[in-house]
Short mmCIF file of C-alpha atoms in Angstrom, two decimals:
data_model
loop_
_atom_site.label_atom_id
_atom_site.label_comp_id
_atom_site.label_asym_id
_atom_site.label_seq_id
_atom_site.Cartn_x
_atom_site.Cartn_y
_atom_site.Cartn_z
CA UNK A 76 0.00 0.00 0.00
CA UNK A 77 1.30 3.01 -0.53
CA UNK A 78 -0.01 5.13 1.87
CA UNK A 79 0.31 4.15 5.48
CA UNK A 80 -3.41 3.11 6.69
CA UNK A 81 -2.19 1.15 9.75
CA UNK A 82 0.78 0.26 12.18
CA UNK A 83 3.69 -1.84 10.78
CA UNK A 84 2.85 -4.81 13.01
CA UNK A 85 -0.52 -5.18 11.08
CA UNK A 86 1.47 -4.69 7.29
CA UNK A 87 4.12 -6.99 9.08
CA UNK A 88 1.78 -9.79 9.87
CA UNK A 89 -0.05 -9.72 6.08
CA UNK A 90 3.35 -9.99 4.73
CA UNK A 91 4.54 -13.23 6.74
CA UNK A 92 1.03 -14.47 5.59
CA UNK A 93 1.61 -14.12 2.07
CA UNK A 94 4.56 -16.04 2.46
CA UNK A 95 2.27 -19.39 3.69
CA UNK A 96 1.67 -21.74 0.75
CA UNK A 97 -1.90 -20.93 -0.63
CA UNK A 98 -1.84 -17.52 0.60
CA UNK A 99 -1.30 -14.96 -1.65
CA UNK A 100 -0.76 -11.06 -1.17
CA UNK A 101 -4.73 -10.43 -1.50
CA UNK A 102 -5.89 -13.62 0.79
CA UNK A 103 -3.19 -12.32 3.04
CA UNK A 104 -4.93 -9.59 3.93
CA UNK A 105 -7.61 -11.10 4.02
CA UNK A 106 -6.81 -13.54 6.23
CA UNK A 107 -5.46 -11.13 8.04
CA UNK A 108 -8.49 -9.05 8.51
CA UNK A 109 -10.42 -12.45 9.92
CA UNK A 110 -7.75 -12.99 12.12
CA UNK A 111 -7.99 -9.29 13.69
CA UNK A 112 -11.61 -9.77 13.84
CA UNK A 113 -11.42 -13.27 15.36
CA UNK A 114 -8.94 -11.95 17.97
CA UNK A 115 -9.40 -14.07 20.63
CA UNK A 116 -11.42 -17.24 19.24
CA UNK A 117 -8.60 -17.53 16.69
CA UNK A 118 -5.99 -15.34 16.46
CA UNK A 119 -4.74 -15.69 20.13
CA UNK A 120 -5.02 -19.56 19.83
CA UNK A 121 -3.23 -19.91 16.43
CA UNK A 122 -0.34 -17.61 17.58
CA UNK A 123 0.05 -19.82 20.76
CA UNK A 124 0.12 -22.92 18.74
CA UNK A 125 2.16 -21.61 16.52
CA UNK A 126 4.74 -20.85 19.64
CA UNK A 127 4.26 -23.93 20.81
CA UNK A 128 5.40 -25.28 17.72
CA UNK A 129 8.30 -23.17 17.44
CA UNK A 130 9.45 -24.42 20.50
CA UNK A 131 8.71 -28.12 20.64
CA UNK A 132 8.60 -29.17 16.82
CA UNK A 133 11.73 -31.38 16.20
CA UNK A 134 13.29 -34.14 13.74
CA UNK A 135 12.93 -37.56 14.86
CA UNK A 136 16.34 -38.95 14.95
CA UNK A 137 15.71 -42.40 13.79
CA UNK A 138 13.26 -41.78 10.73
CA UNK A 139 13.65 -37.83 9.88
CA UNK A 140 10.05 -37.31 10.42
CA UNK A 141 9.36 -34.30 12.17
CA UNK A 142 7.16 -34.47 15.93
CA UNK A 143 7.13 -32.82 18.91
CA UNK A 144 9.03 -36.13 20.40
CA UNK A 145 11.97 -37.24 19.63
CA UNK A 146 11.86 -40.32 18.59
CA UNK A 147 8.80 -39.49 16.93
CA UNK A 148 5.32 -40.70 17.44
CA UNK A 149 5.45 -43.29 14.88
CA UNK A 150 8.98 -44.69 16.05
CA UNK A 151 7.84 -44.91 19.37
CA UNK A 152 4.28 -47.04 18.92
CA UNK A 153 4.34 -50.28 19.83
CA UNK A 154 1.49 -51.48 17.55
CA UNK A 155 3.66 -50.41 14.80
CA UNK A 156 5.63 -53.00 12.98
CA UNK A 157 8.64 -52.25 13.16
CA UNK A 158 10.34 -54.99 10.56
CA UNK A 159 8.66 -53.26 7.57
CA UNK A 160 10.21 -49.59 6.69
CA UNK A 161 8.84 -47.29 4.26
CA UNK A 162 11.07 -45.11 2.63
CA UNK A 163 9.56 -41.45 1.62
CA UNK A 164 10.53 -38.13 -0.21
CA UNK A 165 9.51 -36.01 2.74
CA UNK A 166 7.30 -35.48 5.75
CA UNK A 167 4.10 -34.65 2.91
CA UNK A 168 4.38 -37.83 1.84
CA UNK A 169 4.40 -39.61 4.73
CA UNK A 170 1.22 -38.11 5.78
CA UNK A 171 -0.07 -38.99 2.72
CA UNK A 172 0.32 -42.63 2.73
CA UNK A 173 -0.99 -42.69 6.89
CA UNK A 174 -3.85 -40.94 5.43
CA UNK A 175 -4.42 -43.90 2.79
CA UNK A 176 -3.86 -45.91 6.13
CA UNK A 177 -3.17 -49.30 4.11
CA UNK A 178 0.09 -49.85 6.46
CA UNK A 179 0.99 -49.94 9.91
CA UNK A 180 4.54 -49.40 9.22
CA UNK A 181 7.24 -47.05 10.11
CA UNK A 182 8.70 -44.66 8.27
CA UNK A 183 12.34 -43.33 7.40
CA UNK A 184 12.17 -39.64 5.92
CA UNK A 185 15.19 -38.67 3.19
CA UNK A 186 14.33 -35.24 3.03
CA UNK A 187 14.25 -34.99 -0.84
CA UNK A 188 15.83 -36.70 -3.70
CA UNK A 189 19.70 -37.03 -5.39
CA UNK A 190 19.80 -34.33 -7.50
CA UNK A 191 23.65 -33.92 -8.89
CA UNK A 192 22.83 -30.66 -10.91
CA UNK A 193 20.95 -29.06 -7.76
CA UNK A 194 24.17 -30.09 -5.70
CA UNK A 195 22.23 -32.31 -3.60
CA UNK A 196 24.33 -35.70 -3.06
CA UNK A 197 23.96 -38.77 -0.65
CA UNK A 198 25.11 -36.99 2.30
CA UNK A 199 22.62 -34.00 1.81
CA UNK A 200 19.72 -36.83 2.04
CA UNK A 201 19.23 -39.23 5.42
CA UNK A 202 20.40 -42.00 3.79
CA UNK A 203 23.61 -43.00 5.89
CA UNK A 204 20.98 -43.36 8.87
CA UNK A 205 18.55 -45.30 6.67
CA UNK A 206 21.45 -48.00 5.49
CA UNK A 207 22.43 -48.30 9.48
CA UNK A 208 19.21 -48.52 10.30
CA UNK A 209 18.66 -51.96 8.04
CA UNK A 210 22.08 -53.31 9.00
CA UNK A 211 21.67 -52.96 12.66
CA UNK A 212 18.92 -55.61 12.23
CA UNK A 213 15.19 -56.59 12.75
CA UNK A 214 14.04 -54.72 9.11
CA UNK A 215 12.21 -57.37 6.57
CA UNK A 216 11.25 -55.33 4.20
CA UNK A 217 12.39 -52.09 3.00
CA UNK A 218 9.07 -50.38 0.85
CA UNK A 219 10.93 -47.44 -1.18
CA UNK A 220 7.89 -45.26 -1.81
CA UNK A 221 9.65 -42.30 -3.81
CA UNK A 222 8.23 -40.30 -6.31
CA UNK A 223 7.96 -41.71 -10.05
CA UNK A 224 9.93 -38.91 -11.27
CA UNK A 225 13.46 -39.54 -12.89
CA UNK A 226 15.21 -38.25 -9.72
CA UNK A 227 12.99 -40.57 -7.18
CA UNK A 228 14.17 -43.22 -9.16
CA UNK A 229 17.73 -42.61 -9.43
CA UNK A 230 17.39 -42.17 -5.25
CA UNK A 231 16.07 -45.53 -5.22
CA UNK A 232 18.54 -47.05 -7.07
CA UNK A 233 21.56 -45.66 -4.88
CA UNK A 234 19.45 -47.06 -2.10
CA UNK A 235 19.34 -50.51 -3.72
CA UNK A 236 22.85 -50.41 -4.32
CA UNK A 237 23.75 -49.15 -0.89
CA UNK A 238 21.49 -51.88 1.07
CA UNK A 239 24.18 -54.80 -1.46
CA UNK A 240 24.63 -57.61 1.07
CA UNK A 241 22.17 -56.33 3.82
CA UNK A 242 19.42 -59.47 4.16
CA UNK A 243 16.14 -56.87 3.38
CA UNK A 244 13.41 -57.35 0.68
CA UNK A 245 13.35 -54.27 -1.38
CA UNK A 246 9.97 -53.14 -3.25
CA UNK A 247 8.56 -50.48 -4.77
CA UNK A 248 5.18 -49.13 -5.05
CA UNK A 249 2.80 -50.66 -8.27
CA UNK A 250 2.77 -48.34 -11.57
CA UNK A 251 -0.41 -48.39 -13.27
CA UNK A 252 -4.28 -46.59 -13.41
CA UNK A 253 -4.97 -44.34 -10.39
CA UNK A 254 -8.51 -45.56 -8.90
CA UNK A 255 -11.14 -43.34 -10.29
CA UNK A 256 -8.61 -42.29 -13.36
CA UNK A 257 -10.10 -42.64 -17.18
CA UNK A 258 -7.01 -44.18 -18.99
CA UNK A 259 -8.12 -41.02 -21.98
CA UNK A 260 -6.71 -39.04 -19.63
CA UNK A 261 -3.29 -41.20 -18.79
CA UNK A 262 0.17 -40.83 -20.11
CA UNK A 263 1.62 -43.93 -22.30
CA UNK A 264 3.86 -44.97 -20.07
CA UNK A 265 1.30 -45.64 -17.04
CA UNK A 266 -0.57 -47.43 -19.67
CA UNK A 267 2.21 -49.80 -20.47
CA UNK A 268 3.03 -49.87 -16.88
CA UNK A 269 -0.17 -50.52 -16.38
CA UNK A 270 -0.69 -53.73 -19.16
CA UNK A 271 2.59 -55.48 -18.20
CA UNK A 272 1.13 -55.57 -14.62
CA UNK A 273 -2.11 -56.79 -15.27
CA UNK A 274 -3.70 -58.75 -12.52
CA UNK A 275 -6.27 -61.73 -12.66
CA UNK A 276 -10.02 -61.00 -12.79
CA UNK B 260 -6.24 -38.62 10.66
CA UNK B 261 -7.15 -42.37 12.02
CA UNK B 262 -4.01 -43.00 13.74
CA UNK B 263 -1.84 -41.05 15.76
CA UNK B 264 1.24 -40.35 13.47
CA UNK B 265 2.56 -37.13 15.05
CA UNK B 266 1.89 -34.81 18.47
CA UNK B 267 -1.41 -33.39 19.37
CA UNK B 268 0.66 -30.06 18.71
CA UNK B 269 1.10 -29.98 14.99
CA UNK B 270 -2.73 -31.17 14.68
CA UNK B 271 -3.93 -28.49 16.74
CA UNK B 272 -1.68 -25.88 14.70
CA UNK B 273 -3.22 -28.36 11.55
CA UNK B 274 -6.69 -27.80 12.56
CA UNK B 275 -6.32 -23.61 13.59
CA UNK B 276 -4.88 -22.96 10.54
CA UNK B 277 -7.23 -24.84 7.96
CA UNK B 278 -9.97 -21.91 9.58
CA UNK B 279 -8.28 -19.27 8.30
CA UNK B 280 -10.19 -17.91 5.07
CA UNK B 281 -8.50 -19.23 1.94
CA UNK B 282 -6.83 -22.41 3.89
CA UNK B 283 -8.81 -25.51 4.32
CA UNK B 284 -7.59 -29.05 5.14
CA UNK B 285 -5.54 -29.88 2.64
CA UNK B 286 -3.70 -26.83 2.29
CA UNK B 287 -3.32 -26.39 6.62
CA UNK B 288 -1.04 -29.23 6.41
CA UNK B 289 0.82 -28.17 3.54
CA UNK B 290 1.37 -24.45 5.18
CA UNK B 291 1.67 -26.19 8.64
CA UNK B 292 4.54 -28.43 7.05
CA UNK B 293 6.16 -25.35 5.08
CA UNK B 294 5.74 -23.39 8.34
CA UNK B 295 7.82 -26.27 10.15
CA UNK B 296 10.37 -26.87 7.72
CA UNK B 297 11.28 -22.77 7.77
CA UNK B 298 10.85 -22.85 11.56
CA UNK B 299 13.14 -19.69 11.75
CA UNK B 300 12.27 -18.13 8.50
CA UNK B 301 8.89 -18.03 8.72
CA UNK B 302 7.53 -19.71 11.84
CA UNK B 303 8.69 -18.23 14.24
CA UNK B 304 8.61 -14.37 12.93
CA UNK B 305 4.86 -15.07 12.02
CA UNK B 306 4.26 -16.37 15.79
CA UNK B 307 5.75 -13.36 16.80
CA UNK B 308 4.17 -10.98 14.72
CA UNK B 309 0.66 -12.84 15.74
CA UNK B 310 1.78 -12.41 19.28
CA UNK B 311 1.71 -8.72 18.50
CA UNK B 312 -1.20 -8.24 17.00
CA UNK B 313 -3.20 -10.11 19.85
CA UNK B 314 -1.00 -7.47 22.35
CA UNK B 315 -2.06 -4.39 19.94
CA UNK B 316 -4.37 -4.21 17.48
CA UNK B 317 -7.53 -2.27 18.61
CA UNK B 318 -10.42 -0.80 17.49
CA UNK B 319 -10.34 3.04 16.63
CA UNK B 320 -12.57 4.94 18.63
CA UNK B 321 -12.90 7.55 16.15
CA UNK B 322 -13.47 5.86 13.02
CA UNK B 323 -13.88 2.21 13.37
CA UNK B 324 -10.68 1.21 11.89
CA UNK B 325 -8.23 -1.48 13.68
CA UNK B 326 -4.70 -1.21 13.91
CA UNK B 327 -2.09 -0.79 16.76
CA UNK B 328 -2.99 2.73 17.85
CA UNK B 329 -6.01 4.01 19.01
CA UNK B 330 -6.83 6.95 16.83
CA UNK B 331 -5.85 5.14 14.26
CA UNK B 332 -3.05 6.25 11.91
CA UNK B 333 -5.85 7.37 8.87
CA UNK B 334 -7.50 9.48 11.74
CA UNK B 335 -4.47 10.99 13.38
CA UNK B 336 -2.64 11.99 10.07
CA UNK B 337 -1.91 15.49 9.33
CA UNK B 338 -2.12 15.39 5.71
CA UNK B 339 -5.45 13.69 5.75
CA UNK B 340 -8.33 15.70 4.89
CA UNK B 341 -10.62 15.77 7.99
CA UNK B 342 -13.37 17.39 6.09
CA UNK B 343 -14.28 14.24 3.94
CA UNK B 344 -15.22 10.95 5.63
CA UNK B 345 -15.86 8.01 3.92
CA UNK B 346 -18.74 5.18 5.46
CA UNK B 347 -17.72 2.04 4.73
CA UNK B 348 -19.23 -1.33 5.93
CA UNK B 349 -15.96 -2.94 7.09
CA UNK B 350 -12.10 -2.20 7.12
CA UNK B 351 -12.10 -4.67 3.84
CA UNK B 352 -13.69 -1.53 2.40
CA UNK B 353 -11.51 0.88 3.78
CA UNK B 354 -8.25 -0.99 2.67
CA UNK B 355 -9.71 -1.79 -0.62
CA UNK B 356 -10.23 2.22 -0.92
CA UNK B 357 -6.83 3.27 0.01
CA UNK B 358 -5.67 0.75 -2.69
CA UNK B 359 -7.38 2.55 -5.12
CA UNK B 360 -5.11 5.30 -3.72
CA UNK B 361 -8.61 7.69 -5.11
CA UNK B 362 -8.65 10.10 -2.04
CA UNK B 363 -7.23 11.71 0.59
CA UNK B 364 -9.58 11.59 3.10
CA UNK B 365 -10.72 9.84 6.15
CA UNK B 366 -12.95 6.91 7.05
CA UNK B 367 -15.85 5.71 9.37
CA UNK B 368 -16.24 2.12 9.56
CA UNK B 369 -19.98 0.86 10.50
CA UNK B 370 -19.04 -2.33 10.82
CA UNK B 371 -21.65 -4.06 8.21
CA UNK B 372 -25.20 -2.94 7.00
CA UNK B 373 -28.74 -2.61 8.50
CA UNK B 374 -30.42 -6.30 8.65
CA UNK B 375 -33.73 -6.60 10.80
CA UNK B 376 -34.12 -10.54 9.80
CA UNK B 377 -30.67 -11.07 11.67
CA UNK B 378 -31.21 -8.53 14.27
CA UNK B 379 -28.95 -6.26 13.34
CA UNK B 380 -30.37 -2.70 13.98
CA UNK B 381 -28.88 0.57 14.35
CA UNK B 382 -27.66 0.24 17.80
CA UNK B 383 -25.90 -2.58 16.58
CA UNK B 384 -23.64 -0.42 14.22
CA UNK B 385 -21.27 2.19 14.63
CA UNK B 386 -23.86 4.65 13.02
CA UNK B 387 -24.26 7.25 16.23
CA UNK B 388 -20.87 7.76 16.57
CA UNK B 389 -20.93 8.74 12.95
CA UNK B 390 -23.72 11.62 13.42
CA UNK B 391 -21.63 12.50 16.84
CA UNK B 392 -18.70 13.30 14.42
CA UNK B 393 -20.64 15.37 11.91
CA UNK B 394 -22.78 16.88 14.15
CA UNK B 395 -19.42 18.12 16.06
CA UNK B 396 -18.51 20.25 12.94
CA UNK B 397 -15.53 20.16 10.76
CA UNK B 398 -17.44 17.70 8.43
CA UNK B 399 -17.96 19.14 4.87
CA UNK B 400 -18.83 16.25 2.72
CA UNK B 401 -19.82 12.46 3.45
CA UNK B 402 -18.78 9.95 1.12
CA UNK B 403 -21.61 6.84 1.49
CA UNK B 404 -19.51 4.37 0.09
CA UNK B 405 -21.64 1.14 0.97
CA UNK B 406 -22.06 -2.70 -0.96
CA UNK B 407 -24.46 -1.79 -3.76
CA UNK B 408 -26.53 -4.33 -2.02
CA UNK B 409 -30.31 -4.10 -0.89
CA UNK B 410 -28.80 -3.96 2.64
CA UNK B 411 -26.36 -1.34 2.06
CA UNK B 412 -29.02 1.04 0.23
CA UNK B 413 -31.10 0.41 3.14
CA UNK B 414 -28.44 1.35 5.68
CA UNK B 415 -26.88 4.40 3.86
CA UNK B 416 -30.94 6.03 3.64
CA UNK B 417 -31.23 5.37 6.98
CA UNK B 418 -28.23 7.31 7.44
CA UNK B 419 -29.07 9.93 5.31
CA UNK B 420 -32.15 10.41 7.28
CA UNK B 421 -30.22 10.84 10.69
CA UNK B 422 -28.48 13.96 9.56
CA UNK B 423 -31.53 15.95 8.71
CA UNK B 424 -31.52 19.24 9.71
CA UNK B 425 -26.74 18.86 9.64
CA UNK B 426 -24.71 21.16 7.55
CA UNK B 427 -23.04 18.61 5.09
CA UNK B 428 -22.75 17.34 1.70
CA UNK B 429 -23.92 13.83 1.57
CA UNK B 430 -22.54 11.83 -1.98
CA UNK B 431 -22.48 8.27 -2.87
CA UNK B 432 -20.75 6.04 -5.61
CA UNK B 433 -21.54 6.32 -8.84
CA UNK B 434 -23.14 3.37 -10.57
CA UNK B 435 -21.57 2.58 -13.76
CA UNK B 436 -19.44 0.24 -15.78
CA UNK B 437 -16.27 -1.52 -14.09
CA UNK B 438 -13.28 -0.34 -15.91
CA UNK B 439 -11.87 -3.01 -17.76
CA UNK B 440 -15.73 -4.18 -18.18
CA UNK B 441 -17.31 -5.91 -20.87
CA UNK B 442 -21.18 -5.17 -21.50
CA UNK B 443 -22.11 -8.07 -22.39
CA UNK B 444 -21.47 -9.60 -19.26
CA UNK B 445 -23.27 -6.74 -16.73
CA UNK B 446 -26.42 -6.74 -15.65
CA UNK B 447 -29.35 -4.65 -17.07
CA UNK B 448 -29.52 -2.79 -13.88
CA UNK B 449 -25.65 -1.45 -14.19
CA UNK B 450 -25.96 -1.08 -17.75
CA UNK B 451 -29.33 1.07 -17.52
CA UNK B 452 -27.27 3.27 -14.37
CA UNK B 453 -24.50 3.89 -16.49
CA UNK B 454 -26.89 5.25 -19.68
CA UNK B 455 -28.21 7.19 -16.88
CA UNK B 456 -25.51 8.54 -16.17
CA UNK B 457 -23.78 9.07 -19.01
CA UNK B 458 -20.84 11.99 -19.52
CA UNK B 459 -20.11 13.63 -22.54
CA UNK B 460 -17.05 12.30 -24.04
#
C-alpha cells in the first residue's frame, strides 16, 4: 500500500502471511483481517500454537520425520511393525500414505531426492541413517515409496545399491491406473506400466 | 487422521490454521509443514508478529478502523483531509479504498449494513458515533460508500435520514461500468445506471 493506513505490526503480519503456501498477497490480507476480527477465538489460539510449535517441533532422529518427540510418534508405537520400513521423499508424503492408512509401518524420511545438478548428493539426504538402520537388524522389508519422477528413481537405485549384502526385501510401489482415473486421460507410459502388470479377474 | 502419526501439537496448529479464510484441510497441512520446515524463517517471525497483534491491534474509537494505535493512523494523520469521511461497511472496504489510492480523506467504519431478519439494527452499528462526528462540525462532505446491495441502500438512507436538519454534503458512488468491463457480461440494472448517467465524451 502506498499510503500508510495502519501500524507496521498489522502490514508486518499480512506480509509473513503471504509467504504461507496458498496464501497470496490479497488472501493475506484477508486472512489477516479475519484474524484481527477473530482476535481471541482464533488469532490468540493460532499464535500460541504456533509458539508452541516453534518451541517443541523437532526431527525424529531415527526416521527424519518431524514431531514434537523425539523419537517421533510413529517410532515410538508399539502397535507399529517395526520390521517393515517405508522409505519417503519427505514429511508430505508420509502423511499422505498414513492418510491412505493401508500400512501400519514405520517410516524413514530422506528429506528430498539425489539431484547432482541441484548439488544435492547422498550426504545431503538421510540416507547413511537409513542403510544403518537396516544393518543394525530386525528390518524385513524395505518399501521405497519415492516419487515416479526420474530423480525418485535414481534415489532408489543408490538405495538398492547401498542396502548390497544387507538381508532386506526391497519393493517399490505398483505403476499403473490411479482408482477413479479414465485411462483417456493417462500418459503412455502408465498405460504400459499398467498392461505389463495386469492382474487376474 | 485415524491414527496417531505425530503430536497433538502440529494437529492443533493443523486444525487452527485450515480456519483461516483461503486455507482448508488440505492446504493447513501443507502451510503447517512449510511453516515447520522454515521454523526460523517463517515460523517463528509469524508467531511473533501474531503475538503482536493479539498485544495491539484495537479498534479506533474515532473511526472504526483497527490497527495498533487508538486513533488510528488514517484518523491521526496530518495530511489527511478531515473534512471528507468516507462510510464504509468494514475495514475490507476501507483498505480496498486506500488501494485505489482515489482520495485523501478519512474513514468511518460501521461495521456491516442494516439487517432486521438477523437482528442487526442501528444500535448494533457504529452509526451514532458517525452523526456524533458530523454533528461536532468540521465535516464538509460524506462519502456513502456502501455494498451496492439491498442492505447497504437500506443502511446508507437510513443514514441519510439521521443527519436531517446537519450542515453537510452527503454523496455516494456512482453506478456505472467496471473499468476493464465488458457489456455483455453486466447486468441490465448497471448497464441502464451507467446510460443514466452518461458523460459527454
Amino acid at each position: 500500500m502506498s499510503k500508510r493506513i495502519a501500524g507496521p505490526e498489522i502490514e508486518h503480519l499480512i506480509q509473513l502471511l503471504a509467504k504461507v503456501p496458498g496464501l497470496g498477497p490479497r488472501s493475506a490480507r484477508r486472512a489477516a483481517l479475519h484474524l484481527i476480527n477473530k482476535k481471541e477465538q482464533l488469532l490468540a489460539p493460532l499464535a500460541a500454537a504456533m509458539d508452541e510449535a516453534v518451541e517443541k517441533v523437532r526431527v525424529c532422529s531415527t526416521c527424519g520425520n518431524v514431531d514434537t518427540a523425539d523419537p517421533c510418534t510413529i517410532c515410538t508405537d508399539p502397535r507399529r511393525d517395526g520390521a517393515t520400513i517405508i522409505v519417503v521423499e519427505d514429511v508430505a508424503d508420509l502423511w499422505a500414505l498414513e492418510r491412505a492408512g493401508a500400512m501400519n509401518a514405520r517410516y524413514h524420511v530422506l528429506g528430498g531426492t539425489l539431484s547432482p545438478l541441484d548439488g544435492i548428493g547422498p550426504e545431503e539426504l538421510n540416507i547413511k541413517a537409513l542403510i544403518d538402520r537396516v544393518a543394525a537388524g530386525g528390518v524385513g522389508e524395505l518399501i521405497i515409496a519415492v516419487n515416479a519422477t526420474v530423480e525418485g528413481q535414481t534415489t532408489a537405485h543408490y538405495i538398492t545399491d547401498q542396502l548390497d549384502g544387507l538381508d532386506v526385501k526391497v519393493t517399490r510401489l505398483a505403476h499403473g491406473v490411479p482408482v477413479g482415473g479414465e485411462l483417456d486421460y493417462l500418459d503412455e507410459g502408465t498405460l504400459s506400466a499398467a498392461l505389463r502388470s495386469r492382474t487376474a479377474f
